[in-house]
């Protein structure tokens, strides 16, 4: 057995078989079980975040009217809903699903290891994450209600209970976010060390599937950027609870300091979630185009380049926060520079598809729509990154639509792409393609109907984080656009029922999945579906002979060439 | 495991999984990377606050003990040196590891106790977490370092115990050492930025 992959004292946990009972599930060290836990917790949080959006969008479309299932939304509740919607979607949905769930599931399987190198740290990671999720949910129902100072938590609003009126909610919010960071630190260490140390014999650096690279680069970015924010979070917590004044100008503190600490993390964070989604897309597109990935190394180096650049753009969030205009110029240049490597990654994917024999399966549809929709987000970022136009656009719905055109493709579209692609491996069942397509088109079309109206409203000058636009005579007439967006949101939420129906259907009577339903090359498809504890029988651990994207090789009968097939056996 | 050796286009497939560094050491290095950024964040926040202040330190606040802390800094650096000595001794013969390891541990403890004594004195003189931003940053940064030092000392004590019963592995010592070197080496930066 590949005992070298598991560190010595954690190994005893491997001796007994998979999880026993419900509690055993939460105590398992198996990377696949932990992946499931992250996945389902993330999906549950996505549901909560989605319902929050439903409530506050209803308030915006029909101000003051009782929202079915919730009642009349008060201004304080509105702020808490908007704040926690954003916080939850980024920290409890995008990160756990794309990075933690798929990182945990895929990295050991794709590099041919039997588990993570630190299984017990991995388990601890999920447990801390679960605790953080409980704390953020609890913060919504404590005395005074949930924190309402926006997901960016700018002081002095966030620092002083006299301003935010949520003494408990604000503190629990900070605690929850800090716990979530701890969980991801533990997970990230595992991902990085596992990829470095536990690869199957023969797997060189350039034989690693792109999605593993991307998750690991994203983890490194996260580890490098989160430190200053942890410092800031502790300072904010002290300001809230101990009466220090780090961010309080009245006693010599500096509120802008928080913005620097937050965005120094916040901007790299957007690439932390973008890179795994690109990795998923690349793997899916190569498989379903039956073509070798165009420019493997180019893509890898580009991702690293993006990572480096992303540390030098943060102040584009602060163009009108009173920073030196000369600094605004510098950050405009760095921000516009970063669009170059981003679009380069997209061209790599297009070049991969060029001349391929494309199979439009459900995962492929999701992957292609990721490219199309994200492009809109990236293009609009250019207007925001130019400090001149951002003076007008800052904090309008244009910004809001911009980042939803980036985050939604990443977290939701990328998440569905990965989920539908690896579902057969995870559960040993095939999903229904027809239901999958209905769900896909319903979600994509309604998504655009939500956010295109919001782009228009932003261009008209509608500001974010406002409870009722009827109070603004020059904005009130655009109410039909708000109603369209809200209606589209409700439609999109309803289309998710199709997804759940598809899930239930395939769990109950889905077609059993073969080992390699998509005729893919990477190692996870050589394990059983679903893979057993330890992934492969100890005497059949895979060995790697070639890169992951050898599709359509000239002179071979079959159009794919799995990484583990020895050349000799075929000759 | 029994991996067959084969080659493809001149590429030899190695028969075993290759580790860049022992798992624990690599994991600790990655963790230390985050810690470096945490302290970088703290120190730059401090620098920004200092740059924006009209008087730093505020006139009504006590000065920090520069000389005593310098001596204490030297003690911490010597402790780091002794740990390096212990690791070298390990590589030669495991007999002489114990004294330098114990020395590193003892000096580390001395450092933390001395810092604690200073804190008590400073609090008596009126420098507290809330007395000024100056005090806030002092206790925040030095306190964060003290917590790391305490954690690292516990780890050193654990390693020392295991050495005594003959169950310490070289990689375990190296893992603990990475963390202690971090605690030792980040301190001079704190000393220069916060005390001087
Ligand atoms: C080439 C790509 C991109 C450029 C040039 C860009 C540029 C910008 C700029 C300048 C802003 C600040 C606008 C303002 O507040 O006035 C902004 C906001 C934002 N962007 Fe992007 N962006 C890009 C990609 C992304 C990606 C990939 C994501 C997410 C994964 C993202 C997420 C966000 C978020 C969340 C905000 C709003 C933060 C807030 O104020 O709440 N952006 N973007
Ligand atoms: Cu940004």
PDB file of N, CA, C and O and ligand atoms in Angstrom, chain A residues 263 266-267 270-271 313-314 316-317, ligand 2:
ATOM      1  N   UNK A 263      -9.040  44.689   1.287  1.00  0.00           N
ATOM      2  CA  UNK A 263      -8.918  44.477  -0.157  1.00  0.00           C
ATOM      3  C   UNK A 263      -7.589  43.864  -0.547  1.00  0.00           C
ATOM      4  O   UNK A 263      -7.470  43.269  -1.620  1.00  0.00           O
ATOM      5  N   UNK A 266      -9.050  40.828  -0.344  1.00  0.00           N
ATOM      6  CA  UNK A 266     -10.273  40.707  -1.129  1.00  0.00           C
ATOM      7  C   UNK A 266     -10.021  40.561  -2.605  1.00  0.00           C
ATOM      8  O   UNK A 266     -10.689  39.784  -3.276  1.00  0.00           O
ATOM      9  N   UNK A 267      -9.043  41.287  -3.137  1.00  0.00           N
ATOM     10  CA  UNK A 267      -8.860  41.091  -4.571  1.00  0.00           C
ATOM     11  C   UNK A 267      -8.225  39.755  -4.911  1.00  0.00           C
ATOM     12  O   UNK A 267      -8.762  39.036  -5.748  1.00  0.00           O
ATOM     13  N   UNK A 270     -10.731  37.003  -5.237  1.00  0.00           N
ATOM     14  CA  UNK A 270     -11.544  36.744  -6.429  1.00  0.00           C
ATOM     15  C   UNK A 270     -10.810  35.793  -7.370  1.00  0.00           C
ATOM     16  O   UNK A 270     -11.436  34.987  -8.046  1.00  0.00           O
ATOM     17  N   UNK A 271      -9.477  35.850  -7.368  1.00  0.00           N
ATOM     18  CA  UNK A 271      -8.742  34.882  -8.190  1.00  0.00           C
ATOM     19  C   UNK A 271      -8.618  33.554  -7.495  1.00  0.00           C
ATOM     20  O   UNK A 271      -8.449  32.521  -8.152  1.00  0.00           O
ATOM     21  N   UNK A 313      -3.377  45.105  -7.126  1.00  0.00           N
ATOM     22  CA  UNK A 313      -4.499  45.815  -7.743  1.00  0.00           C
ATOM     23  C   UNK A 313      -5.534  46.262  -6.718  1.00  0.00           C
ATOM     24  O   UNK A 313      -6.502  46.912  -7.075  1.00  0.00           O
ATOM     25  N   UNK A 314      -5.313  45.944  -5.432  1.00  0.00           N
ATOM     26  CA  UNK A 314      -6.436  46.039  -4.492  1.00  0.00           C
ATOM     27  C   UNK A 314      -7.070  47.421  -4.398  1.00  0.00           C
ATOM     28  O   UNK A 314      -8.266  47.540  -4.182  1.00  0.00           O
ATOM     29  N   UNK A 316      -8.080  49.400  -6.453  1.00  0.00           N
ATOM     30  CA  UNK A 316      -9.135  49.785  -7.397  1.00  0.00           C
ATOM     31  C   UNK A 316     -10.517  49.731  -6.734  1.00  0.00           C
ATOM     32  O   UNK A 316     -11.487  50.194  -7.322  1.00  0.00           O
ATOM     33  N   UNK A 317     -10.569  49.188  -5.533  1.00  0.00           N
ATOM     34  CA  UNK A 317     -11.834  49.236  -4.790  1.00  0.00           C
ATOM     35  C   UNK A 317     -11.963  50.530  -3.999  1.00  0.00           C
ATOM     36  O   UNK A 317     -12.976  50.770  -3.365  1.00  0.00           O
TER      37      UNK A 317
HETATM   38 CU1  LIG C   2     -10.698  43.788  -7.125  1.00  0.00          CU
END
